[in-house]
Short mmCIF file of C-alpha atoms and ligand atoms in Angstrom, two decimals:
data_model
loop_
_atom_site.label_atom_id
_atom_site.label_comp_id
_atom_site.label_asym_id
_atom_site.label_seq_id
_atom_site.Cartn_x
_atom_site.Cartn_y
_atom_site.Cartn_z
CA MET A 2 29.14 -17.90 7.83
CA ALA A 3 25.51 -17.01 8.41
CA LYS A 4 23.22 -18.00 11.64
CA GLU A 5 21.56 -20.65 10.75
CA ILE A 6 17.28 -19.78 11.20
CA LYS A 7 15.76 -22.45 12.85
CA THR A 8 12.60 -20.21 14.31
CA ILE A 9 11.13 -17.01 11.47
CA GLY A 10 8.34 -15.33 13.15
CA VAL A 11 6.32 -13.17 10.48
CA LEU A 12 3.74 -10.09 11.43
CA THR A 13 1.90 -7.30 9.66
CA SER A 14 2.18 -3.68 10.19
CA GLY A 15 1.06 -0.71 9.50
CA GLY A 16 -2.14 -0.06 7.11
CA ASP A 17 -3.52 -3.82 6.27
CA ALA A 18 -3.08 -4.57 2.01
CA PRO A 19 -5.58 -7.43 0.24
CA GLY A 20 -3.54 -9.85 -0.56
CA MET A 21 -1.83 -10.02 3.00
CA ASN A 22 -2.72 -13.04 4.02
CA ALA A 23 -0.93 -14.38 0.46
CA ALA A 24 1.68 -13.02 1.87
CA ILE A 25 1.01 -14.68 5.32
CA ARG A 26 0.64 -18.20 3.93
CA ALA A 27 3.32 -18.46 1.79
CA VAL A 28 5.30 -17.35 4.54
CA THR A 29 3.78 -19.59 6.15
CA ARG A 30 4.27 -22.86 3.91
CA LYS A 31 7.29 -21.89 2.08
CA ALA A 32 9.41 -22.09 5.13
CA ILE A 33 8.06 -25.16 7.09
CA SER A 34 8.35 -26.94 3.76
CA SER A 35 12.37 -25.50 4.50
CA GLY A 36 12.34 -27.35 7.65
CA MET A 37 11.82 -23.43 9.64
CA LYS A 38 9.56 -23.49 12.58
CA VAL A 39 7.17 -20.44 12.14
CA MET A 40 5.65 -18.09 14.97
CA GLY A 41 3.32 -15.79 13.73
CA ILE A 42 2.72 -12.80 15.41
CA LYS A 43 -0.03 -11.05 15.59
CA LYS A 44 -1.00 -6.68 15.36
CA GLY A 45 1.76 -5.70 14.51
CA TYR A 46 4.76 -4.43 16.57
CA GLN A 47 2.58 -3.98 19.01
CA GLY A 48 1.00 -7.67 19.62
CA LEU A 49 5.50 -8.68 19.36
CA LEU A 50 5.79 -6.36 22.42
CA ASN A 51 2.42 -7.19 23.99
CA GLU A 52 3.89 -11.14 23.12
CA GLU A 53 0.85 -12.04 21.17
CA ILE A 54 2.37 -15.71 18.85
CA HIS A 55 1.66 -18.85 18.44
CA GLU A 56 2.87 -20.67 16.45
CA MET A 57 1.17 -21.95 12.49
CA SER A 58 1.19 -24.73 10.63
CA PRO A 59 0.15 -25.34 7.40
CA ARG A 60 -3.48 -25.70 8.38
CA ASP A 61 -3.35 -22.40 10.00
CA VAL A 62 -3.02 -20.80 6.97
CA SER A 63 -5.61 -22.99 4.87
CA ASP A 64 -9.15 -20.78 3.59
CA THR A 65 -6.99 -17.59 4.00
CA ILE A 66 -5.73 -16.94 0.07
CA GLN A 67 -9.15 -14.95 -0.55
CA ARG A 68 -9.34 -13.14 1.87
CA GLY A 69 -9.27 -9.32 2.11
CA GLY A 70 -7.63 -8.10 5.24
CA THR A 71 -4.26 -10.01 7.86
CA VAL A 72 -5.42 -12.84 9.25
CA LEU A 73 -2.91 -11.83 11.98
CA ARG A 74 -4.22 -7.93 12.60
CA THR A 75 -2.10 -5.43 12.56
CA ALA A 76 -1.14 -2.24 13.86
CA ARG A 77 0.76 0.80 14.69
CA CYS A 78 2.58 1.28 17.51
CA GLU A 79 4.31 4.13 18.71
CA ASP A 80 6.41 2.30 21.79
CA PHE A 81 8.22 0.57 18.66
CA LYS A 82 9.86 3.71 17.16
CA THR A 83 11.45 4.33 20.67
CA GLU A 84 14.85 2.51 21.97
CA GLU A 85 13.55 0.74 24.89
CA GLY A 86 10.45 -0.71 22.63
CA GLN A 87 12.91 -2.46 19.94
CA ALA A 88 14.93 -3.47 22.63
CA ARG A 89 12.55 -5.57 23.56
CA GLY A 90 11.05 -6.35 20.93
CA ALA A 91 14.60 -8.10 20.22
CA GLU A 92 14.17 -9.88 23.83
CA VAL A 93 10.72 -10.55 23.09
CA CYS A 94 11.95 -12.77 19.42
CA LYS A 95 15.15 -14.17 21.68
CA LYS A 96 12.54 -15.79 24.62
CA TYR A 97 10.79 -17.11 21.83
CA GLY A 98 13.29 -18.14 20.07
CA ILE A 99 12.68 -15.83 17.22
CA GLN A 100 15.98 -15.71 15.25
CA GLY A 101 14.69 -14.63 12.06
CA LEU A 102 11.46 -12.12 11.14
CA VAL A 103 9.41 -10.80 8.08
CA VAL A 104 7.36 -7.53 8.10
CA ILE A 105 5.20 -7.30 5.41
CA GLY A 106 4.27 -3.10 5.78
CA GLY A 107 5.10 -0.22 4.07
CA ASP A 108 8.03 1.89 4.21
CA GLY A 109 8.12 2.71 8.51
CA SER A 110 7.69 -1.20 9.38
CA TYR A 111 11.29 -1.82 7.23
CA ARG A 112 12.32 1.39 9.90
CA GLY A 113 11.06 -1.31 12.32
CA ALA A 114 12.56 -4.30 11.19
CA GLN A 115 15.85 -2.38 10.52
CA LYS A 116 15.89 -1.69 14.31
CA LEU A 117 15.34 -5.08 15.24
CA ALA A 118 18.41 -6.15 12.43
CA ALA A 119 20.42 -4.47 14.66
CA HIS A 120 19.59 -5.94 17.72
CA GLY A 121 20.27 -9.68 15.98
CA ILE A 122 17.41 -10.33 14.81
CA ASN A 123 17.41 -11.15 11.09
CA THR A 124 14.90 -9.41 9.29
CA ILE A 125 13.07 -9.11 5.89
CA GLY A 126 10.56 -6.85 5.09
CA VAL A 127 7.48 -6.99 2.27
CA PRO A 128 6.17 -4.75 0.43
CA GLY A 129 2.06 -4.74 1.51
CA THR A 130 0.65 -1.29 1.08
CA ILE A 131 -2.37 -0.01 -1.13
CA ASP A 132 -0.02 2.93 -1.71
CA LEU A 133 2.96 1.69 -4.03
CA ASP A 134 4.78 4.19 -2.74
CA ILE A 135 7.77 1.57 -2.16
CA ALA A 136 10.42 2.75 -4.14
CA CYS A 137 12.73 -0.39 -4.71
CA THR A 138 9.92 -2.00 -6.10
CA GLU A 139 7.68 -0.96 -8.86
CA TYR A 140 4.38 -3.46 -6.52
CA THR A 141 3.27 -3.72 -3.80
CA ILE A 142 0.55 -5.91 -2.87
CA GLY A 143 -2.86 -4.75 -2.27
CA PHE A 144 -2.66 -2.11 -5.06
CA ASP A 145 -4.09 -3.91 -7.82
CA THR A 146 -6.81 -4.81 -5.62
CA ALA A 147 -7.34 -1.62 -3.89
CA VAL A 148 -6.85 0.87 -7.28
CA ASN A 149 -10.08 -1.92 -9.29
CA THR A 150 -12.44 -1.69 -6.10
CA ALA A 151 -11.37 2.40 -6.64
CA MET A 152 -11.92 2.13 -10.30
CA GLN A 153 -15.35 0.25 -9.73
CA ALA A 154 -16.86 2.80 -7.23
CA ILE A 155 -15.28 5.34 -9.76
CA ASP A 156 -17.52 4.03 -12.72
CA LYS A 157 -20.55 4.17 -10.54
CA VAL A 158 -20.41 7.99 -9.78
CA ARG A 159 -20.05 8.47 -12.46
CA ASP A 160 -23.14 7.32 -14.31
CA THR A 161 -25.00 9.33 -12.12
CA SER A 162 -22.67 12.75 -12.47
CA SER A 163 -23.48 11.73 -15.92
CA SER A 164 -27.59 11.61 -15.91
CA HIS A 165 -26.94 15.04 -13.45
CA GLU A 166 -25.13 16.56 -15.67
CA ARG A 167 -22.48 17.17 -12.72
CA CYS A 168 -18.97 17.69 -11.29
CA SER A 169 -17.57 15.04 -9.25
CA ILE A 170 -14.19 14.95 -7.48
CA ILE A 171 -13.80 11.61 -5.65
CA GLU A 172 -11.01 11.60 -3.39
CA VAL A 173 -9.41 8.36 -3.36
CA MET A 174 -6.57 7.03 -0.55
CA GLY A 175 -2.68 7.41 -1.13
CA ARG A 176 -1.16 8.70 1.66
CA ASN A 177 0.80 10.67 0.68
CA ALA A 178 1.74 9.41 -2.87
CA GLY A 179 -0.81 10.30 -6.06
CA TYR A 180 -0.45 6.27 -7.76
CA ILE A 181 -3.70 5.56 -7.10
CA ALA A 182 -4.70 8.60 -8.17
CA LEU A 183 -3.29 8.53 -11.23
CA TRP A 184 -4.44 4.81 -12.22
CA CYS A 185 -7.96 5.66 -11.60
CA GLY A 186 -8.17 9.08 -12.87
CA VAL A 187 -6.54 7.25 -16.43
CA ALA A 188 -8.59 4.04 -16.30
CA ASN A 189 -11.84 6.30 -15.49
CA GLY A 190 -11.60 9.13 -18.29
CA ALA A 191 -11.42 11.41 -15.98
CA GLU A 192 -10.78 15.30 -16.80
CA ASP A 193 -8.86 16.06 -14.15
CA ILE A 194 -6.40 14.25 -12.17
CA LEU A 195 -4.86 15.89 -8.97
CA LEU A 196 -1.54 14.61 -7.95
CA PRO A 197 0.40 15.67 -4.38
CA GLU A 198 3.90 15.51 -6.40
CA LYS A 199 2.57 17.44 -9.37
CA TYR A 200 -0.46 19.17 -8.21
CA GLU A 201 0.43 23.76 -8.35
CA TYR A 202 -2.89 24.63 -6.36
CA ASN A 203 -4.60 25.95 -8.60
CA GLU A 204 -7.90 25.88 -8.59
CA GLN A 205 -8.19 28.40 -11.04
CA GLU A 206 -7.24 25.74 -13.69
CA ILE A 207 -9.84 23.56 -13.04
CA ILE A 208 -12.54 25.92 -13.30
CA ASN A 209 -11.31 26.96 -16.37
CA ASN A 210 -11.49 23.27 -17.25
CA ILE A 211 -15.43 22.82 -16.39
CA ILE A 212 -16.36 25.53 -18.38
CA ALA A 213 -14.32 24.86 -21.57
CA ASN A 214 -15.39 20.70 -21.18
CA ARG A 215 -19.42 22.36 -21.15
CA LYS A 216 -18.64 24.40 -23.74
CA LYS A 217 -17.16 21.78 -25.99
CA GLY A 218 -20.40 20.02 -25.26
CA LYS A 219 -19.43 17.24 -22.09
CA THR A 220 -21.87 17.01 -19.87
CA HIS A 221 -20.15 15.34 -16.45
CA HIS A 222 -16.71 16.32 -14.98
CA ILE A 223 -14.49 13.79 -12.95
CA ILE A 224 -11.76 15.43 -10.97
CA ILE A 225 -9.78 12.38 -9.32
CA ASN A 226 -8.09 13.90 -6.32
CA ALA A 227 -5.51 12.54 -4.12
CA GLU A 228 -5.45 12.36 0.10
CA GLY A 229 -2.63 13.67 0.02
CA ILE A 230 -4.35 16.52 -1.76
CA GLY A 231 -7.69 16.00 -0.11
CA HIS A 232 -10.62 18.77 1.56
CA SER A 233 -12.35 17.32 -1.16
CA THR A 234 -15.62 18.62 0.11
CA SER A 235 -15.14 22.64 0.15
CA MET A 236 -13.59 22.57 -3.24
CA ALA A 237 -16.50 20.88 -4.73
CA ARG A 238 -18.24 24.27 -2.94
CA ARG A 239 -15.56 26.99 -4.19
CA ILE A 240 -16.02 24.52 -8.06
CA GLU A 241 -19.73 24.73 -7.65
CA ALA A 242 -20.15 28.61 -6.86
CA ALA A 243 -17.52 29.12 -10.27
CA THR A 244 -19.00 27.40 -12.58
CA GLY A 245 -22.54 27.39 -11.68
CA MET A 246 -22.06 23.39 -12.23
CA GLU A 247 -23.56 21.19 -9.73
CA THR A 248 -20.30 19.64 -7.69
CA ARG A 249 -20.55 16.71 -5.25
CA ALA A 250 -18.26 14.73 -3.41
CA THR A 251 -17.09 12.22 -2.64
CA ILE A 252 -14.67 10.50 0.09
CA LEU A 253 -14.24 7.06 -0.68
CA GLY A 254 -11.67 5.90 2.72
CA TYR A 255 -11.25 1.93 3.65
CA MET A 256 -13.74 0.52 1.09
CA GLN A 257 -10.38 0.70 -0.83
CA ARG A 258 -8.02 -1.12 1.35
CA GLY A 259 -10.68 -3.74 1.70
CA GLY A 260 -12.30 -7.17 -0.38
CA SER A 261 -10.69 -10.31 -2.01
CA PRO A 262 -7.47 -9.93 -2.89
CA THR A 263 -6.92 -9.96 -6.95
CA CYS A 264 -5.30 -12.26 -8.89
CA LYS A 265 -1.99 -10.08 -9.12
CA ASP A 266 -2.23 -9.51 -6.00
CA ARG A 267 -2.67 -12.84 -4.14
CA PHE A 268 0.17 -14.19 -7.33
CA TYR A 269 3.16 -11.12 -6.06
CA ALA A 270 2.31 -11.62 -2.43
CA SER A 271 2.90 -15.63 -2.52
CA MET A 272 5.98 -14.79 -4.69
CA MET A 273 7.12 -12.36 -2.32
CA GLY A 274 6.80 -14.55 1.08
CA ALA A 275 8.00 -17.31 -0.55
CA TYR A 276 10.93 -15.09 -1.35
CA ALA A 277 11.35 -13.62 1.88
CA ALA A 278 10.92 -17.07 3.53
CA ASP A 279 14.03 -18.38 1.10
CA LEU A 280 15.97 -14.89 1.92
CA LEU A 281 15.62 -16.10 5.75
CA LYS A 282 16.98 -19.11 4.67
CA GLU A 283 19.80 -18.16 3.39
CA GLY A 284 20.43 -16.29 7.27
CA LYS A 285 20.37 -13.21 5.64
CA THR A 286 18.89 -10.29 7.42
CA ASN A 287 17.74 -6.19 6.52
CA ARG A 288 16.72 -7.08 3.72
CA VAL A 289 13.04 -6.26 0.92
CA VAL A 290 12.11 -7.63 -1.15
CA GLY A 291 11.02 -6.85 -3.78
CA TYR A 292 9.84 -6.34 -7.64
CA ARG A 293 11.78 -4.73 -10.73
CA HIS A 294 12.04 -4.95 -14.43
CA GLY A 295 10.48 -8.31 -14.31
CA GLN A 296 12.53 -10.43 -12.08
CA PHE A 297 11.88 -10.86 -7.73
CA VAL A 298 14.82 -9.23 -6.11
CA ASP A 299 15.73 -7.64 -2.46
CA PHE A 300 17.74 -4.82 -0.98
CA ASP A 301 19.69 -3.65 1.61
CA ILE A 302 16.75 -2.14 4.00
CA ASP A 303 19.32 0.87 4.34
CA GLU A 304 19.99 1.61 0.65
CA ALA A 305 16.10 0.81 0.50
CA LEU A 306 14.82 3.48 2.06
CA SER A 307 16.90 5.96 0.88
CA MET A 308 15.68 5.63 -2.74
CA GLN A 309 13.93 8.04 -4.09
CA LYS A 310 10.14 7.29 -6.49
CA ASP A 311 8.15 9.51 -8.43
CA ILE A 312 4.52 9.49 -11.12
CA SER A 313 6.22 9.45 -14.60
CA GLU A 314 6.53 13.12 -16.43
CA TYR A 315 5.12 10.98 -19.77
CA GLN A 316 2.46 9.03 -17.60
CA TYR A 317 0.79 12.31 -16.08
CA GLN A 318 1.44 14.15 -19.68
CA VAL A 319 -0.65 11.00 -21.45
CA SER A 320 -3.06 11.15 -18.24
CA LYS A 321 -3.21 14.77 -19.24
CA ALA A 322 -3.73 13.97 -23.41
CA LEU A 323 -6.39 11.47 -22.71
CA SER A 324 -8.58 13.67 -20.65
CA ILE A 325 -9.71 16.29 -23.31
P1 ADP B 405 3.79 2.01 7.22
O1 ADP B 405 4.47 0.54 7.40
O2 ADP B 405 2.42 1.38 6.03
O3 ADP B 405 4.59 2.70 5.85
P2 ADP B 405 3.19 3.07 9.65
O4 ADP B 405 4.20 4.10 9.17
O5 ADP B 405 2.54 3.61 10.05
O6 ADP B 405 3.07 1.96 7.68
O7 ADP B 405 4.53 2.43 10.89
C1 ADP B 405 4.28 1.38 10.69
C2 ADP B 405 4.46 0.97 12.02
O8 ADP B 405 5.90 0.99 11.59
C3 ADP B 405 4.30 1.95 13.22
O9 ADP B 405 3.30 2.20 13.36
C4 ADP B 405 5.35 1.85 14.11
O10 ADP B 405 5.37 0.43 14.83
C5 ADP B 405 7.11 0.71 12.82
N1 ADP B 405 7.80 2.16 13.17
C6 ADP B 405 7.37 2.96 11.59
N2 ADP B 405 8.77 4.09 12.09
C7 ADP B 405 9.59 3.21 12.70
C8 ADP B 405 11.04 3.76 13.48
N3 ADP B 405 11.55 5.14 12.48
N4 ADP B 405 11.84 2.78 13.95
C9 ADP B 405 10.59 1.64 14.43
N5 ADP B 405 9.75 1.59 14.80
C10 ADP B 405 8.71 2.97 13.57
O1 F6P B 406 -1.19 3.78 3.21
C1 F6P B 406 -2.71 2.89 3.65
C2 F6P B 406 -2.90 3.79 3.35
O2 F6P B 406 -4.66 3.15 3.38
C3 F6P B 406 -3.43 5.29 3.14
O3 F6P B 406 -4.07 5.38 2.25
C4 F6P B 406 -3.69 6.09 3.82
O4 F6P B 406 -3.55 7.45 4.26
C5 F6P B 406 -3.80 5.59 5.44
O5 F6P B 406 -2.99 3.74 5.29
C6 F6P B 406 -4.51 5.43 6.41
O6 F6P B 406 -5.00 5.29 8.07
P1 F6P B 406 -5.39 4.30 8.80
O7 F6P B 406 -6.02 3.63 8.59
O8 F6P B 406 -4.41 4.70 10.45
O9 F6P B 406 -5.96 5.93 8.95
#
């Protein structure tokens, strides 16, 4: 028989993502509606170890759904990667009566949740990352806002690139994943999209493409470069030297992680947060919430972490075909 969960905790961990507040709100309100008590843990696993824990009421999450960032704050915590850190985390949970924990974050945060589950704390992961790099789910909280923010910024760079007939290399976030770069590359009509999953480190191809496009009458050249490839500034210098076309690098940076979440992020975060609270209520542990084929689903964390995800070859080929 699954144990009855009376008190749960919620924390956000790793890089923040727009929509995390909607997820915290949903966990809190759905759990309270189901008769559970909710403890908010500040600053991820670091805050757990430091006992930065307080009870949450439905009013504590009022006026947060439209806000970027995370009201619980977030952190990266090296100590939690150690066995001592994990054992202490479980002890702190027990001290505060926290029997179940919702961890909103990426793959790294799930590994922490997996370790806590092994110590007897029921844990559920909710995918919160702008990178879209969690294999078990087609959707991660924050991606939609981040790509829209980046797309709007890139449109602006494009205006000035056209006026000056320049080449622009625009670097977007995503750690080792190219989803933000691919989506923006297509949505912004980029001439070249450099993805860590596909790039062959052949700058000559880009240079040839720029020269060919100039001959075809294109007045600017937009290159979306993924953070996982990086080196946009030095790339710009080399491309300018080889093509004679003025080339500028723009690194969009942290603006992509902030801002008011889109409707899509608020909606998915609300559903996923509520789903996580329901799983805890049912006594489930070591699970992650995902979205697949139009449904909210859950997987065992071990299984989720062993899954692989890659950029669709078809989508990549389409992006190339549309950039002629
Ligand atoms: P994300 O969750 O966005 O992938 P990180 O990889 O930085 O971000 O992980 C966030 C935090 O999760 C880390 O700072 C650490 O506290 C915890 N974590 C990551 N990997 C592990 C691990 N192998 N074991 C325990 N905790 C981990
Ligand atoms: O995972 C989200 C993300 O913004 C990545 O795109 C980026 O590589 C990383 O976090 C940056 O992390 P930090 O906030 O530690 O600089």
